[in-house]
């Protein structure tokens, strides 16, 4: 099973600033990586797939990069609605696995 | 509108059974891969099971032999039959369209609590 490790566990950033979230895989997943956003009491929402392709309707301030074992989600200018928990997920191997999440909070 | 709506969650005793349903609208369940993903209280996400458009099914080791995923094409509905439930199965269960191995559409979730 591929273990996904996200860092940091919690990130405090001011609105308008840039946020950088990291995700590391225990072995190469090529570019088979997705990012999700989850707000309290809501289902996750797909943000990024293929490591860098934004899902339908996702604002351009969200960008993904990386391949192999190291990945990054960048939010260029944080809006109030962006404060949430973010998960990465690999889909290179079964079972599909998620990281433990990064909580993005208002500084 | 593309939508998934889960139902069937509730409180069940250890060793009991429960069947979850996920009604789809705006797309055809049988033409897609469909998964169940769960989230224990305050925890992260865990993939549980998938059913392929061709009917093949796969399960996480943690539920293999106890859970069964299925669908009813006439009702455009996905199911998860959960037997021999344990306390560690307590979670919000989400159904999700799987394209083909990440999740683009999610339901709102249904809570399952296993407790005596």
Tab-separated table of C-alpha atoms in Angstrom:
chain	number	residue	atom	x	y	z
A	1	UNK	CA	0.000	0.000	0.000
A	2	UNK	CA	1.296	3.448	-0.918
A	3	UNK	CA	1.451	5.766	2.084
A	4	UNK	CA	0.737	9.437	1.426
A	5	UNK	CA	2.202	11.953	3.867
A	6	UNK	CA	1.056	15.564	3.915
A	7	UNK	CA	2.835	18.491	5.504
A	8	UNK	CA	2.370	20.532	7.467
A	9	UNK	CA	-0.558	19.183	9.465
A	10	UNK	CA	-1.772	22.736	10.023
A	11	UNK	CA	-0.849	25.834	8.049
A	12	UNK	CA	-1.712	29.350	9.252
A	13	UNK	CA	-1.818	31.954	6.492
A	14	UNK	CA	-3.314	35.432	6.191
A	15	UNK	CA	-5.957	36.191	3.549
A	16	UNK	CA	-4.366	37.420	0.340
A	17	UNK	CA	-1.142	35.531	0.953
A	18	UNK	CA	0.136	32.407	-0.777
A	19	UNK	CA	-0.259	28.940	0.715
A	20	UNK	CA	1.921	25.983	-0.206
A	21	UNK	CA	0.864	22.471	0.825
A	22	UNK	CA	3.026	19.393	0.359
A	23	UNK	CA	2.263	15.734	-0.279
A	24	UNK	CA	4.791	12.927	-0.436
A	25	UNK	CA	4.235	9.357	-1.638
A	26	UNK	CA	6.096	6.359	-0.220
A	27	UNK	CA	6.843	5.245	-3.784
A	28	UNK	CA	6.422	6.786	-7.205
A	29	UNK	CA	2.843	7.465	-8.305
A	30	UNK	CA	3.877	9.149	-11.552
A	31	UNK	CA	1.395	12.010	-12.056
A	32	UNK	CA	-1.543	10.016	-10.736
A	33	UNK	CA	-2.350	12.377	-7.911
A	34	UNK	CA	-5.469	14.328	-6.989
A	35	UNK	CA	-6.165	17.082	-4.465
A	36	UNK	CA	-9.449	17.647	-2.625
A	37	UNK	CA	-10.814	20.422	-0.454
A	38	UNK	CA	-13.138	19.667	2.451
A	39	UNK	CA	-15.011	22.206	4.535
A	40	UNK	CA	-16.624	21.339	7.884
A	41	UNK	CA	-19.756	19.245	7.481
A	42	UNK	CA	-19.311	18.970	3.727
A	43	UNK	CA	-18.147	16.311	1.317
A	44	UNK	CA	-14.728	16.633	-0.269
A	45	UNK	CA	-14.519	18.535	-3.547
A	46	UNK	CA	-12.113	17.626	-6.353
A	47	UNK	CA	-9.647	20.429	-7.051
A	48	UNK	CA	-6.806	18.928	-9.067
A	49	UNK	CA	-6.184	15.657	-10.909
A	50	UNK	CA	-3.238	14.434	-12.915
A	51	UNK	CA	-1.110	16.351	-10.383
A	52	UNK	CA	-1.670	19.674	-12.161
A	53	UNK	CA	-5.007	19.780	-14.035
A	54	UNK	CA	-7.718	21.867	-12.399
A	55	UNK	CA	-11.132	20.259	-12.172
A	56	UNK	CA	-14.141	21.947	-13.726
A	57	UNK	CA	-15.012	25.220	-12.048
A	58	UNK	CA	-11.906	25.438	-9.875
A	59	UNK	CA	-10.420	28.963	-9.764
A	60	UNK	CA	-7.045	29.616	-11.348
A	61	UNK	CA	-5.542	30.574	-7.975
A	62	UNK	CA	-5.333	26.822	-7.259
A	63	UNK	CA	-2.387	25.096	-8.914
A	64	UNK	CA	-0.743	21.713	-8.532
A	65	UNK	CA	2.725	20.539	-9.405
A	66	UNK	CA	5.071	17.612	-8.983
A	67	UNK	CA	5.500	14.036	-10.125
A	68	UNK	CA	6.927	10.818	-8.789
A	69	UNK	CA	6.886	11.148	-5.019
A	70	UNK	CA	6.768	14.902	-4.332
A	71	UNK	CA	3.734	17.091	-4.967
A	72	UNK	CA	2.624	20.600	-4.122
A	73	UNK	CA	-0.704	22.395	-4.028
A	74	UNK	CA	-0.378	26.167	-4.198
A	75	UNK	CA	-3.130	28.680	-3.542
A	76	UNK	CA	-1.812	31.954	-4.897
A	77	UNK	CA	-3.931	34.498	-3.009
A	78	UNK	CA	-6.037	33.086	-0.223
A	79	UNK	CA	-9.705	33.965	-0.109
A	80	UNK	CA	-11.866	33.497	2.970
A	81	UNK	CA	-13.599	30.511	1.379
A	82	UNK	CA	-10.278	28.672	0.925
A	83	UNK	CA	-9.762	27.952	4.611
A	84	UNK	CA	-10.484	24.248	4.842
A	85	UNK	CA	-8.791	20.847	5.028
A	86	UNK	CA	-6.943	19.638	1.936
A	87	UNK	CA	-6.257	15.999	1.057
A	88	UNK	CA	-4.053	14.449	-1.575
A	89	UNK	CA	-4.887	11.039	-3.068
A	90	UNK	CA	-2.810	8.710	-5.213
A	91	UNK	CA	-4.446	6.632	-7.893
A	92	UNK	CA	-1.422	4.908	-9.367
A	93	UNK	CA	-1.873	1.710	-7.356
A	94	UNK	CA	-4.637	-0.133	-5.537
A	95	UNK	CA	-5.724	0.400	-2.870
A	96	UNK	CA	-6.354	4.070	-3.539
A	97	UNK	CA	-4.928	6.015	-0.615
A	98	UNK	CA	-5.240	9.499	0.827
A	99	UNK	CA	-2.940	11.674	2.861
A	100	UNK	CA	-3.967	12.545	6.388
A	101	UNK	CA	-4.846	16.113	5.403
A	102	UNK	CA	-3.531	19.636	5.904
A	103	UNK	CA	-5.735	22.080	7.769
A	104	UNK	CA	-5.420	25.577	6.307
A	105	UNK	CA	-6.430	28.133	8.912
A	106	UNK	CA	-6.652	31.885	9.064
A	107	UNK	CA	-3.662	33.574	10.629
B	1	UNK	CA	-27.806	18.485	-12.354
B	2	UNK	CA	-25.288	15.805	-11.520
B	3	UNK	CA	-25.961	14.661	-7.964
B	4	UNK	CA	-25.492	11.779	-5.531
B	5	UNK	CA	-27.703	11.330	-2.473
B	6	UNK	CA	-26.852	8.744	0.183
B	7	UNK	CA	-29.242	7.230	2.706
B	8	UNK	CA	-29.470	4.313	5.068
B	9	UNK	CA	-27.055	5.286	7.795
B	10	UNK	CA	-27.848	4.981	11.475
B	11	UNK	CA	-26.991	3.363	14.772
B	12	UNK	CA	-26.299	-0.373	14.739
B	13	UNK	CA	-24.911	-2.779	17.315
B	14	UNK	CA	-21.574	-4.521	16.836
B	15	UNK	CA	-22.052	-7.570	14.661
B	16	UNK	CA	-25.107	-6.058	13.003
B	17	UNK	CA	-25.856	-5.180	9.402
B	18	UNK	CA	-26.821	-2.088	7.450
B	19	UNK	CA	-27.405	-1.293	3.796
B	20	UNK	CA	-26.475	2.091	2.410
B	21	UNK	CA	-27.995	3.505	-0.761
B	22	UNK	CA	-26.738	6.183	-3.128
B	23	UNK	CA	-29.197	7.544	-5.671
B	24	UNK	CA	-27.663	9.206	-8.699
B	25	UNK	CA	-29.133	11.848	-10.974
B	26	UNK	CA	-27.717	13.542	-14.040
B	27	UNK	CA	-25.622	10.558	-15.083
B	28	UNK	CA	-25.862	6.759	-15.330
B	29	UNK	CA	-24.379	4.719	-12.486
B	30	UNK	CA	-23.904	1.611	-14.608
B	31	UNK	CA	-21.789	3.496	-17.166
B	32	UNK	CA	-19.345	4.693	-14.560
B	33	UNK	CA	-17.011	3.369	-11.920
B	34	UNK	CA	-18.560	4.079	-8.515
B	35	UNK	CA	-16.934	3.959	-5.087
B	36	UNK	CA	-17.654	4.199	-1.406
B	37	UNK	CA	-15.256	6.277	0.682
B	38	UNK	CA	-15.539	6.682	4.443
B	39	UNK	CA	-14.335	9.130	7.044
B	40	UNK	CA	-14.198	8.259	10.731
B	41	UNK	CA	-15.054	11.130	13.104
B	42	UNK	CA	-12.256	13.696	13.070
B	43	UNK	CA	-10.137	11.525	10.774
B	44	UNK	CA	-9.081	11.398	7.147
B	45	UNK	CA	-10.544	9.687	4.100
B	46	UNK	CA	-10.419	5.951	3.422
B	47	UNK	CA	-11.425	4.294	0.168
B	48	UNK	CA	-13.706	1.317	0.891
B	49	UNK	CA	-14.914	-0.264	-2.333
B	50	UNK	CA	-15.389	0.218	-6.074
B	51	UNK	CA	-17.642	-1.289	-8.704
B	52	UNK	CA	-16.559	-1.014	-12.311
B	53	UNK	CA	-18.940	-0.327	-15.163
B	54	UNK	CA	-18.418	-3.939	-16.233
B	55	UNK	CA	-19.484	-5.158	-12.806
B	56	UNK	CA	-16.149	-6.116	-11.248
B	57	UNK	CA	-15.855	-5.218	-7.586
B	58	UNK	CA	-12.905	-4.528	-5.286
B	59	UNK	CA	-12.590	-3.861	-1.584
B	60	UNK	CA	-10.193	-2.465	0.959
B	61	UNK	CA	-8.663	-5.208	3.099
B	62	UNK	CA	-10.365	-3.710	6.162
B	63	UNK	CA	-13.831	-4.572	4.827
B	64	UNK	CA	-13.179	-7.527	2.527
B	65	UNK	CA	-15.545	-10.390	3.228
B	66	UNK	CA	-17.902	-8.200	5.259
B	67	UNK	CA	-19.056	-5.498	2.817
B	68	UNK	CA	-20.632	-5.920	-0.619
B	69	UNK	CA	-20.986	-3.203	-3.227
B	70	UNK	CA	-23.709	-3.488	-5.843
B	71	UNK	CA	-25.973	-1.398	-8.040
B	72	UNK	CA	-29.501	-1.443	-9.408
B	73	UNK	CA	-29.409	-0.144	-12.956
B	74	UNK	CA	-33.176	0.319	-13.129
B	75	UNK	CA	-33.055	2.614	-10.097
B	76	UNK	CA	-29.723	4.238	-11.014
B	77	UNK	CA	-28.648	3.501	-7.458
B	78	UNK	CA	-25.480	2.240	-5.797
B	79	UNK	CA	-25.532	0.150	-2.618
B	80	UNK	CA	-23.194	-0.947	0.141
B	81	UNK	CA	-24.273	-3.942	2.195
B	82	UNK	CA	-22.352	-3.928	5.465
B	83	UNK	CA	-22.341	-7.058	7.629
B	84	UNK	CA	-20.490	-8.015	10.817
B	85	UNK	CA	-20.083	-4.362	11.673
B	86	UNK	CA	-17.390	-3.297	14.124
B	87	UNK	CA	-16.843	-0.158	16.163
B	88	UNK	CA	-14.052	0.833	13.789
B	89	UNK	CA	-16.552	0.977	10.910
B	90	UNK	CA	-18.107	4.059	12.529
B	91	UNK	CA	-17.787	6.815	9.939
B	92	UNK	CA	-19.490	9.047	7.446
B	93	UNK	CA	-19.865	7.026	4.254
B	94	UNK	CA	-19.697	8.867	0.951
B	95	UNK	CA	-20.488	7.513	-2.472
B	96	UNK	CA	-18.432	9.009	-5.273
B	97	UNK	CA	-18.236	8.794	-9.034
B	98	UNK	CA	-14.819	7.404	-9.850
B	99	UNK	CA	-13.146	8.535	-13.063
B	100	UNK	CA	-11.645	5.978	-13.155
B	101	UNK	CA	-9.561	6.125	-9.998
B	102	UNK	CA	-10.096	9.578	-8.564
B	103	UNK	CA	-13.395	10.993	-7.355
B	104	UNK	CA	-15.088	13.826	-9.213
B	105	UNK	CA	-18.626	13.790	-7.799
B	106	UNK	CA	-19.397	13.126	-4.127
B	107	UNK	CA	-22.603	12.670	-2.211
B	108	UNK	CA	-23.267	14.511	1.037
B	109	UNK	CA	-22.548	11.423	3.121
B	110	UNK	CA	-24.475	9.255	5.567
B	111	UNK	CA	-23.369	8.562	9.123
B	112	UNK	CA	-22.957	5.024	10.382
B	113	UNK	CA	-22.444	4.496	14.113
B	114	UNK	CA	-21.572	1.050	15.434
B	115	UNK	CA	-22.111	0.940	19.175
B	116	UNK	CA	-23.872	-1.053	21.851
